[in-house]
Amino acid sequence: MKTACEVLQEIVRIYNDSSQKPISETKLTGFFYLFDRSYYLKNNHTLTGFSYTKYSKGPHSEELDELIRESTINHLFHSSESTDDRYTRYELCNCPVHQSGVDLSEEMLEMIDSVVDEHESKKESDLIEHLRSLPETTDKEKYALIDFGDIKSED
């Protein structure tokens, strides 16, 4: 779980630094899924072991929801609700743990950078559409478990 927390923090940090704004929960979840997916394609297993189900806004993970909740409670993230309560946004707290970086391999950092760079400028609706169009989610019913074994190599 420690590594998953570090990946989550790094996604938030990179997005916050590059866009100069907090990341929405939908984008955070999508980026995290895309990282786990990229890791699977390279290593034939996910880094986190999280289970994902198909939701209306793309893959969803109860384990990730819990990790985000814990990260907010433990003051790793600030969260803010939109004025209309339609979404939550996250940014890293300004504390020493974030200034020294995280203990992830260079390969993992490059994967996170790649995912964020490729998708950060997309509107949320375009990211959702991309997540829905992935081979492992296309033919799944809502709330069905996503099987990473359905992913075909993209090399």
Short mmCIF file of N, CA and C in Angstrom, two decimals:
data_model
loop_
_atom_site.label_atom_id
_atom_site.label_comp_id
_atom_site.label_asym_id
_atom_site.label_seq_id
_atom_site.Cartn_x
_atom_site.Cartn_y
_atom_site.Cartn_z
N MET A 1 0.83 -1.20 0.00
CA MET A 1 0.00 0.00 0.00
C MET A 1 0.87 1.26 0.00
N LYS A 2 2.07 1.17 0.60
CA LYS A 2 2.97 2.33 0.64
C LYS A 2 3.31 2.80 -0.77
N THR A 3 3.62 1.86 -1.67
CA THR A 3 3.99 2.23 -3.03
C THR A 3 2.79 2.86 -3.75
N ALA A 4 1.60 2.31 -3.56
CA ALA A 4 0.40 2.89 -4.19
C ALA A 4 0.20 4.32 -3.70
N CYS A 5 0.44 4.57 -2.42
CA CYS A 5 0.32 5.92 -1.87
C CYS A 5 1.35 6.85 -2.51
N GLU A 6 2.56 6.36 -2.73
CA GLU A 6 3.60 7.17 -3.36
C GLU A 6 3.25 7.49 -4.81
N VAL A 7 2.68 6.51 -5.52
CA VAL A 7 2.23 6.76 -6.90
C VAL A 7 1.15 7.82 -6.90
N LEU A 8 0.20 7.69 -6.00
CA LEU A 8 -0.89 8.67 -5.89
C LEU A 8 -0.34 10.07 -5.63
N GLN A 9 0.58 10.18 -4.69
CA GLN A 9 1.18 11.48 -4.37
C GLN A 9 1.92 12.05 -5.58
N GLU A 10 2.63 11.20 -6.29
CA GLU A 10 3.41 11.67 -7.44
C GLU A 10 2.49 12.16 -8.56
N ILE A 11 1.38 11.47 -8.79
CA ILE A 11 0.41 11.92 -9.79
C ILE A 11 -0.11 13.31 -9.42
N VAL A 12 -0.49 13.48 -8.16
CA VAL A 12 -1.01 14.77 -7.70
C VAL A 12 0.08 15.84 -7.83
N ARG A 13 1.30 15.53 -7.41
CA ARG A 13 2.40 16.50 -7.47
C ARG A 13 2.68 16.95 -8.91
N ILE A 14 2.80 15.98 -9.82
CA ILE A 14 3.11 16.32 -11.21
C ILE A 14 1.98 17.16 -11.81
N TYR A 15 0.74 16.75 -11.58
CA TYR A 15 -0.39 17.50 -12.14
C TYR A 15 -0.43 18.90 -11.54
N ASN A 16 -0.31 19.01 -10.21
CA ASN A 16 -0.34 20.32 -9.56
C ASN A 16 0.77 21.22 -10.10
N ASP A 17 1.97 20.68 -10.25
CA ASP A 17 3.12 21.47 -10.73
C ASP A 17 2.93 21.92 -12.18
N SER A 18 2.47 21.02 -13.03
CA SER A 18 2.38 21.35 -14.45
C SER A 18 1.16 22.20 -14.79
N SER A 19 0.05 21.96 -14.16
CA SER A 19 -1.17 22.71 -14.49
C SER A 19 -1.39 23.91 -13.57
N GLN A 20 -0.66 23.93 -12.46
CA GLN A 20 -0.81 25.00 -11.47
C GLN A 20 -2.21 25.06 -10.89
N LYS A 21 -2.85 23.90 -10.78
CA LYS A 21 -4.16 23.85 -10.15
C LYS A 21 -4.37 22.46 -9.56
N PRO A 22 -5.34 22.33 -8.65
CA PRO A 22 -5.63 21.02 -8.07
C PRO A 22 -6.18 20.05 -9.11
N ILE A 23 -6.04 18.77 -8.86
CA ILE A 23 -6.54 17.73 -9.77
C ILE A 23 -7.91 17.25 -9.30
N SER A 24 -8.81 17.05 -10.24
CA SER A 24 -10.14 16.56 -9.88
C SER A 24 -10.05 15.07 -9.52
N GLU A 25 -11.02 14.63 -8.74
CA GLU A 25 -11.05 13.22 -8.34
C GLU A 25 -11.19 12.31 -9.56
N THR A 26 -11.97 12.73 -10.56
CA THR A 26 -12.14 11.93 -11.76
C THR A 26 -10.82 11.77 -12.50
N LYS A 27 -10.09 12.87 -12.68
CA LYS A 27 -8.79 12.78 -13.36
C LYS A 27 -7.79 11.97 -12.53
N LEU A 28 -7.78 12.18 -11.22
CA LEU A 28 -6.87 11.44 -10.36
C LEU A 28 -7.12 9.93 -10.47
N THR A 29 -8.37 9.53 -10.42
CA THR A 29 -8.71 8.12 -10.55
C THR A 29 -8.34 7.60 -11.93
N GLY A 30 -8.63 8.36 -12.98
CA GLY A 30 -8.29 7.95 -14.34
C GLY A 30 -6.79 7.81 -14.54
N PHE A 31 -6.02 8.79 -14.07
CA PHE A 31 -4.56 8.74 -14.21
C PHE A 31 -3.99 7.55 -13.44
N PHE A 32 -4.52 7.31 -12.24
CA PHE A 32 -4.04 6.19 -11.42
C PHE A 32 -4.30 4.86 -12.16
N TYR A 33 -5.51 4.73 -12.71
CA TYR A 33 -5.83 3.52 -13.47
C TYR A 33 -4.89 3.37 -14.67
N LEU A 34 -4.68 4.45 -15.40
CA LEU A 34 -3.81 4.39 -16.58
C LEU A 34 -2.38 4.05 -16.21
N PHE A 35 -1.92 4.52 -15.05
CA PHE A 35 -0.59 4.12 -14.57
C PHE A 35 -0.57 2.62 -14.30
N ASP A 36 -1.54 2.12 -13.54
CA ASP A 36 -1.58 0.68 -13.21
C ASP A 36 -1.66 -0.16 -14.49
N ARG A 37 -2.41 0.35 -15.45
CA ARG A 37 -2.55 -0.33 -16.75
C ARG A 37 -1.21 -0.36 -17.49
N SER A 38 -0.51 0.77 -17.53
CA SER A 38 0.81 0.83 -18.18
C SER A 38 1.79 -0.11 -17.50
N TYR A 39 1.71 -0.15 -16.18
CA TYR A 39 2.59 -1.05 -15.42
C TYR A 39 2.28 -2.50 -15.78
N TYR A 40 0.99 -2.81 -15.90
CA TYR A 40 0.58 -4.17 -16.28
C TYR A 40 1.12 -4.54 -17.67
N LEU A 41 1.00 -3.63 -18.61
CA LEU A 41 1.46 -3.91 -19.97
C LEU A 41 2.96 -4.18 -20.02
N LYS A 42 3.70 -3.55 -19.14
CA LYS A 42 5.16 -3.73 -19.13
C LYS A 42 5.59 -4.93 -18.29
N ASN A 43 4.86 -5.23 -17.22
CA ASN A 43 5.30 -6.24 -16.24
C ASN A 43 4.37 -7.44 -16.10
N ASN A 44 3.26 -7.45 -16.82
CA ASN A 44 2.27 -8.52 -16.78
C ASN A 44 1.60 -8.69 -15.41
N HIS A 45 1.64 -7.64 -14.60
CA HIS A 45 0.87 -7.57 -13.36
C HIS A 45 0.79 -6.10 -12.98
N THR A 46 -0.25 -5.75 -12.23
CA THR A 46 -0.38 -4.36 -11.80
C THR A 46 0.57 -4.12 -10.63
N LEU A 47 0.89 -2.87 -10.41
CA LEU A 47 1.74 -2.53 -9.27
C LEU A 47 0.94 -2.63 -7.98
N THR A 48 -0.30 -2.20 -8.02
CA THR A 48 -1.08 -2.05 -6.80
C THR A 48 -1.86 -3.29 -6.39
N GLY A 49 -2.28 -4.10 -7.35
CA GLY A 49 -3.15 -5.23 -7.04
C GLY A 49 -4.59 -4.79 -6.80
N PHE A 50 -4.90 -3.51 -7.05
CA PHE A 50 -6.26 -3.01 -6.84
C PHE A 50 -7.21 -3.65 -7.84
N SER A 51 -8.45 -3.81 -7.42
CA SER A 51 -9.53 -4.26 -8.31
C SER A 51 -10.23 -3.03 -8.86
N TYR A 52 -10.56 -3.09 -10.14
CA TYR A 52 -11.26 -1.98 -10.80
C TYR A 52 -12.56 -2.51 -11.37
N THR A 53 -13.60 -1.69 -11.25
CA THR A 53 -14.88 -2.00 -11.87
C THR A 53 -15.23 -0.88 -12.83
N LYS A 54 -16.08 -1.20 -13.80
CA LYS A 54 -16.50 -0.20 -14.78
C LYS A 54 -17.61 0.65 -14.18
N TYR A 55 -17.38 1.95 -14.15
CA TYR A 55 -18.37 2.92 -13.70
C TYR A 55 -18.65 3.88 -14.85
N SER A 56 -19.60 4.74 -14.66
CA SER A 56 -19.97 5.68 -15.72
C SER A 56 -18.83 6.62 -16.09
N LYS A 57 -17.94 6.94 -15.15
CA LYS A 57 -16.82 7.84 -15.44
C LYS A 57 -15.52 7.08 -15.67
N GLY A 58 -15.63 5.79 -15.96
CA GLY A 58 -14.44 4.99 -16.22
C GLY A 58 -14.17 4.03 -15.09
N PRO A 59 -12.98 3.41 -15.09
CA PRO A 59 -12.64 2.44 -14.04
C PRO A 59 -12.69 3.07 -12.65
N HIS A 60 -13.16 2.30 -11.70
CA HIS A 60 -13.30 2.75 -10.32
C HIS A 60 -12.71 1.67 -9.41
N SER A 61 -12.09 2.09 -8.31
CA SER A 61 -11.50 1.15 -7.36
C SER A 61 -11.84 1.57 -5.94
N GLU A 62 -12.43 0.66 -5.18
CA GLU A 62 -12.72 0.93 -3.77
C GLU A 62 -11.43 1.12 -2.99
N GLU A 63 -10.38 0.34 -3.34
CA GLU A 63 -9.09 0.47 -2.65
C GLU A 63 -8.50 1.86 -2.88
N LEU A 64 -8.65 2.37 -4.09
CA LEU A 64 -8.15 3.71 -4.39
C LEU A 64 -8.96 4.76 -3.64
N ASP A 65 -10.26 4.60 -3.57
CA ASP A 65 -11.09 5.54 -2.79
C ASP A 65 -10.60 5.59 -1.34
N GLU A 66 -10.32 4.43 -0.78
CA GLU A 66 -9.84 4.36 0.60
C GLU A 66 -8.48 5.02 0.74
N LEU A 67 -7.60 4.81 -0.22
CA LEU A 67 -6.27 5.42 -0.21
C LEU A 67 -6.37 6.95 -0.28
N ILE A 68 -7.26 7.45 -1.12
CA ILE A 68 -7.47 8.90 -1.23
C ILE A 68 -8.02 9.44 0.10
N ARG A 69 -8.98 8.74 0.69
CA ARG A 69 -9.54 9.16 1.98
C ARG A 69 -8.44 9.22 3.05
N GLU A 70 -7.63 8.15 3.13
CA GLU A 70 -6.55 8.11 4.12
C GLU A 70 -5.54 9.22 3.87
N SER A 71 -5.23 9.48 2.61
CA SER A 71 -4.25 10.52 2.28
C SER A 71 -4.77 11.90 2.69
N THR A 72 -6.06 12.11 2.59
CA THR A 72 -6.66 13.37 3.00
C THR A 72 -6.68 13.47 4.52
N ILE A 73 -7.08 12.39 5.18
CA ILE A 73 -7.12 12.37 6.65
C ILE A 73 -5.72 12.58 7.23
N ASN A 74 -4.71 11.96 6.59
CA ASN A 74 -3.33 12.05 7.08
C ASN A 74 -2.62 13.32 6.60
N HIS A 75 -3.38 14.23 6.02
CA HIS A 75 -2.89 15.54 5.59
C HIS A 75 -1.81 15.48 4.53
N LEU A 76 -1.86 14.45 3.67
CA LEU A 76 -0.97 14.42 2.51
C LEU A 76 -1.55 15.27 1.39
N PHE A 77 -2.89 15.38 1.37
CA PHE A 77 -3.59 16.18 0.37
C PHE A 77 -4.50 17.17 1.06
N HIS A 78 -4.73 18.29 0.39
CA HIS A 78 -5.84 19.18 0.72
C HIS A 78 -6.94 18.80 -0.26
N SER A 79 -8.16 18.77 0.20
CA SER A 79 -9.27 18.56 -0.73
C SER A 79 -10.18 19.77 -0.65
N SER A 80 -10.79 20.07 -1.77
CA SER A 80 -11.74 21.19 -1.80
C SER A 80 -12.93 20.80 -2.66
N GLU A 81 -14.11 21.14 -2.18
CA GLU A 81 -15.34 20.86 -2.92
C GLU A 81 -15.62 22.03 -3.86
N SER A 82 -16.20 21.72 -5.00
CA SER A 82 -16.61 22.80 -5.90
C SER A 82 -17.79 23.54 -5.28
N THR A 83 -18.05 24.70 -5.78
CA THR A 83 -19.15 25.50 -5.22
C THR A 83 -20.50 24.81 -5.40
N ASP A 84 -20.62 24.00 -6.41
CA ASP A 84 -21.90 23.30 -6.62
C ASP A 84 -21.87 21.86 -6.11
N ASP A 85 -20.80 21.48 -5.37
CA ASP A 85 -20.64 20.14 -4.78
C ASP A 85 -20.68 19.01 -5.80
N ARG A 86 -20.28 19.31 -7.06
CA ARG A 86 -20.29 18.27 -8.08
C ARG A 86 -18.99 17.50 -8.13
N TYR A 87 -17.91 18.07 -7.61
CA TYR A 87 -16.62 17.39 -7.67
C TYR A 87 -15.70 17.84 -6.55
N THR A 88 -14.69 17.01 -6.30
CA THR A 88 -13.66 17.31 -5.31
C THR A 88 -12.34 17.43 -6.05
N ARG A 89 -11.49 18.36 -5.61
CA ARG A 89 -10.17 18.54 -6.20
C ARG A 89 -9.12 18.35 -5.11
N TYR A 90 -7.93 17.89 -5.52
CA TYR A 90 -6.87 17.60 -4.57
C TYR A 90 -5.57 18.30 -4.95
N GLU A 91 -4.84 18.70 -3.93
CA GLU A 91 -3.50 19.19 -4.13
C GLU A 91 -2.67 18.74 -2.92
N LEU A 92 -1.35 18.63 -3.13
CA LEU A 92 -0.48 18.19 -2.05
C LEU A 92 -0.39 19.26 -0.98
N CYS A 93 -0.27 18.82 0.26
CA CYS A 93 0.00 19.75 1.34
C CYS A 93 1.45 20.19 1.23
N ASN A 94 1.73 21.36 1.68
CA ASN A 94 3.09 21.87 1.65
C ASN A 94 3.80 21.41 2.92
N CYS A 95 4.37 20.21 2.86
CA CYS A 95 5.06 19.67 4.02
C CYS A 95 6.36 19.01 3.57
N PRO A 96 7.33 18.82 4.48
CA PRO A 96 8.66 18.31 4.11
C PRO A 96 8.66 16.98 3.35
N VAL A 97 7.70 16.10 3.60
CA VAL A 97 7.70 14.80 2.93
C VAL A 97 7.61 14.95 1.41
N HIS A 98 6.97 16.02 0.94
CA HIS A 98 6.81 16.22 -0.50
C HIS A 98 8.00 16.93 -1.13
N GLN A 99 8.76 17.64 -0.32
CA GLN A 99 9.89 18.37 -0.85
C GLN A 99 11.05 17.44 -1.20
N SER A 100 11.16 16.30 -0.52
CA SER A 100 12.27 15.39 -0.77
C SER A 100 11.95 14.38 -1.87
N GLY A 101 10.74 14.38 -2.36
CA GLY A 101 10.36 13.42 -3.39
C GLY A 101 9.88 12.12 -2.78
N VAL A 102 9.60 11.16 -3.62
CA VAL A 102 9.12 9.87 -3.15
C VAL A 102 10.10 8.79 -3.58
N ASP A 103 9.96 7.64 -2.97
CA ASP A 103 10.88 6.55 -3.19
C ASP A 103 10.34 5.59 -4.26
N LEU A 104 10.25 6.07 -5.49
CA LEU A 104 9.79 5.25 -6.61
C LEU A 104 10.95 5.06 -7.57
N SER A 105 10.93 3.95 -8.30
CA SER A 105 11.99 3.70 -9.28
C SER A 105 11.89 4.71 -10.42
N GLU A 106 12.98 4.89 -11.12
CA GLU A 106 13.01 5.78 -12.28
C GLU A 106 11.97 5.34 -13.32
N GLU A 107 11.83 4.02 -13.50
CA GLU A 107 10.85 3.47 -14.45
C GLU A 107 9.42 3.89 -14.07
N MET A 108 9.09 3.77 -12.78
CA MET A 108 7.75 4.15 -12.34
C MET A 108 7.52 5.65 -12.50
N LEU A 109 8.53 6.45 -12.16
CA LEU A 109 8.39 7.90 -12.32
C LEU A 109 8.18 8.27 -13.78
N GLU A 110 8.88 7.60 -14.68
CA GLU A 110 8.70 7.86 -16.11
C GLU A 110 7.30 7.47 -16.58
N MET A 111 6.77 6.35 -16.06
CA MET A 111 5.41 5.94 -16.42
C MET A 111 4.38 6.96 -15.95
N ILE A 112 4.56 7.44 -14.72
CA ILE A 112 3.63 8.44 -14.18
C ILE A 112 3.71 9.71 -15.01
N ASP A 113 4.92 10.17 -15.29
CA ASP A 113 5.12 11.36 -16.13
C ASP A 113 4.43 11.19 -17.47
N SER A 114 4.59 10.03 -18.08
CA SER A 114 4.02 9.76 -19.39
C SER A 114 2.50 9.84 -19.36
N VAL A 115 1.89 9.21 -18.36
CA VAL A 115 0.43 9.21 -18.23
C VAL A 115 -0.08 10.65 -18.04
N VAL A 116 0.52 11.38 -17.11
CA VAL A 116 0.06 12.74 -16.84
C VAL A 116 0.28 13.63 -18.05
N ASP A 117 1.48 13.54 -18.65
CA ASP A 117 1.77 14.38 -19.84
C ASP A 117 0.78 14.12 -20.97
N GLU A 118 0.46 12.85 -21.20
CA GLU A 118 -0.42 12.51 -22.31
C GLU A 118 -1.86 12.97 -22.10
N HIS A 119 -2.31 13.00 -20.83
CA HIS A 119 -3.74 13.21 -20.59
C HIS A 119 -4.09 14.48 -19.80
N GLU A 120 -3.12 15.21 -19.27
CA GLU A 120 -3.45 16.33 -18.38
C GLU A 120 -4.23 17.45 -19.07
N SER A 121 -3.99 17.68 -20.34
CA SER A 121 -4.67 18.78 -21.02
C SER A 121 -6.06 18.39 -21.53
N LYS A 122 -6.40 17.13 -21.42
CA LYS A 122 -7.73 16.69 -21.87
C LYS A 122 -8.81 17.22 -20.93
N LYS A 123 -9.94 17.55 -21.51
CA LYS A 123 -11.10 17.86 -20.69
C LYS A 123 -11.49 16.56 -19.99
N GLU A 124 -12.15 16.72 -18.86
CA GLU A 124 -12.57 15.54 -18.11
C GLU A 124 -13.43 14.61 -18.96
N SER A 125 -14.33 15.18 -19.74
CA SER A 125 -15.21 14.36 -20.58
C SER A 125 -14.41 13.57 -21.63
N ASP A 126 -13.33 14.16 -22.15
CA ASP A 126 -12.49 13.44 -23.12
C ASP A 126 -11.69 12.33 -22.45
N LEU A 127 -11.24 12.56 -21.22
CA LEU A 127 -10.54 11.50 -20.48
C LEU A 127 -11.50 10.34 -20.20
N ILE A 128 -12.71 10.66 -19.79
CA ILE A 128 -13.71 9.62 -19.53
C ILE A 128 -13.97 8.82 -20.80
N GLU A 129 -14.12 9.50 -21.90
CA GLU A 129 -14.35 8.82 -23.18
C GLU A 129 -13.17 7.91 -23.53
N HIS A 130 -11.96 8.39 -23.31
CA HIS A 130 -10.77 7.56 -23.55
C HIS A 130 -10.80 6.31 -22.68
N LEU A 131 -11.10 6.47 -21.39
CA LEU A 131 -11.14 5.32 -20.48
C LEU A 131 -12.22 4.32 -20.89
N ARG A 132 -13.35 4.82 -21.33
CA ARG A 132 -14.44 3.94 -21.78
C ARG A 132 -14.10 3.20 -23.07
N SER A 133 -13.18 3.76 -23.86
CA SER A 133 -12.85 3.15 -25.16
C SER A 133 -11.71 2.14 -25.09
N LEU A 134 -11.12 1.95 -23.91
CA LEU A 134 -10.04 0.98 -23.78
C LEU A 134 -10.58 -0.43 -24.01
N PRO A 135 -9.78 -1.30 -24.63
CA PRO A 135 -10.27 -2.65 -24.96
C PRO A 135 -10.86 -3.41 -23.78
N GLU A 136 -10.29 -3.24 -22.60
CA GLU A 136 -10.77 -4.00 -21.44
C GLU A 136 -12.04 -3.43 -20.84
N THR A 137 -12.48 -2.23 -21.27
CA THR A 137 -13.70 -1.64 -20.72
C THR A 137 -14.83 -1.55 -21.74
N THR A 138 -14.51 -1.61 -23.02
CA THR A 138 -15.49 -1.38 -24.07
C THR A 138 -16.73 -2.26 -23.97
N ASP A 139 -16.54 -3.54 -23.80
CA ASP A 139 -17.67 -4.47 -23.82
C ASP A 139 -18.16 -4.86 -22.43
N LYS A 140 -17.71 -4.18 -21.42
CA LYS A 140 -18.12 -4.51 -20.05
C LYS A 140 -19.41 -3.79 -19.68
N GLU A 141 -20.24 -4.49 -18.93
CA GLU A 141 -21.44 -3.87 -18.37
C GLU A 141 -21.02 -2.98 -17.21
N LYS A 142 -21.83 -1.98 -16.90
CA LYS A 142 -21.56 -1.12 -15.76
C LYS A 142 -21.47 -1.97 -14.50
N TYR A 143 -20.49 -1.69 -13.67
CA TYR A 143 -20.18 -2.37 -12.41
C TYR A 143 -19.50 -3.72 -12.59
N ALA A 144 -19.17 -4.08 -13.82
CA ALA A 144 -18.45 -5.33 -14.05
C ALA A 144 -16.99 -5.16 -13.67
N LEU A 145 -16.40 -6.23 -13.17
CA LEU A 145 -14.99 -6.23 -12.82
C LEU A 145 -14.15 -6.16 -14.09
N ILE A 146 -13.15 -5.28 -14.09
CA ILE A 146 -12.26 -5.15 -15.25
C ILE A 146 -11.13 -6.15 -15.09
N ASP A 147 -10.92 -6.96 -16.10
CA ASP A 147 -9.88 -7.99 -16.08
C ASP A 147 -8.69 -7.50 -16.89
N PHE A 148 -7.57 -7.27 -16.22
CA PHE A 148 -6.37 -6.82 -16.93
C PHE A 148 -5.90 -7.86 -17.94
N GLY A 149 -6.30 -9.09 -17.78
CA GLY A 149 -5.97 -10.14 -18.74
C GLY A 149 -6.61 -9.90 -20.10
N ASP A 150 -7.64 -9.04 -20.15
CA ASP A 150 -8.29 -8.70 -21.42
C ASP A 150 -7.49 -7.68 -22.22
N ILE A 151 -6.47 -7.10 -21.60
CA ILE A 151 -5.66 -6.09 -22.28
C ILE A 151 -4.69 -6.79 -23.23
N LYS A 152 -4.70 -6.34 -24.44
CA LYS A 152 -3.75 -6.84 -25.44
C LYS A 152 -2.55 -5.91 -25.47
N SER A 153 -1.39 -6.44 -25.67
CA SER A 153 -0.18 -5.63 -25.72
C SER A 153 -0.32 -4.54 -26.79
N GLU A 154 0.15 -3.34 -26.43
CA GLU A 154 0.05 -2.21 -27.36
C GLU A 154 1.40 -1.89 -27.99
N ASP A 155 2.32 -2.84 -27.96
CA ASP A 155 3.66 -2.60 -28.56
C ASP A 155 3.61 -2.56 -30.05
#
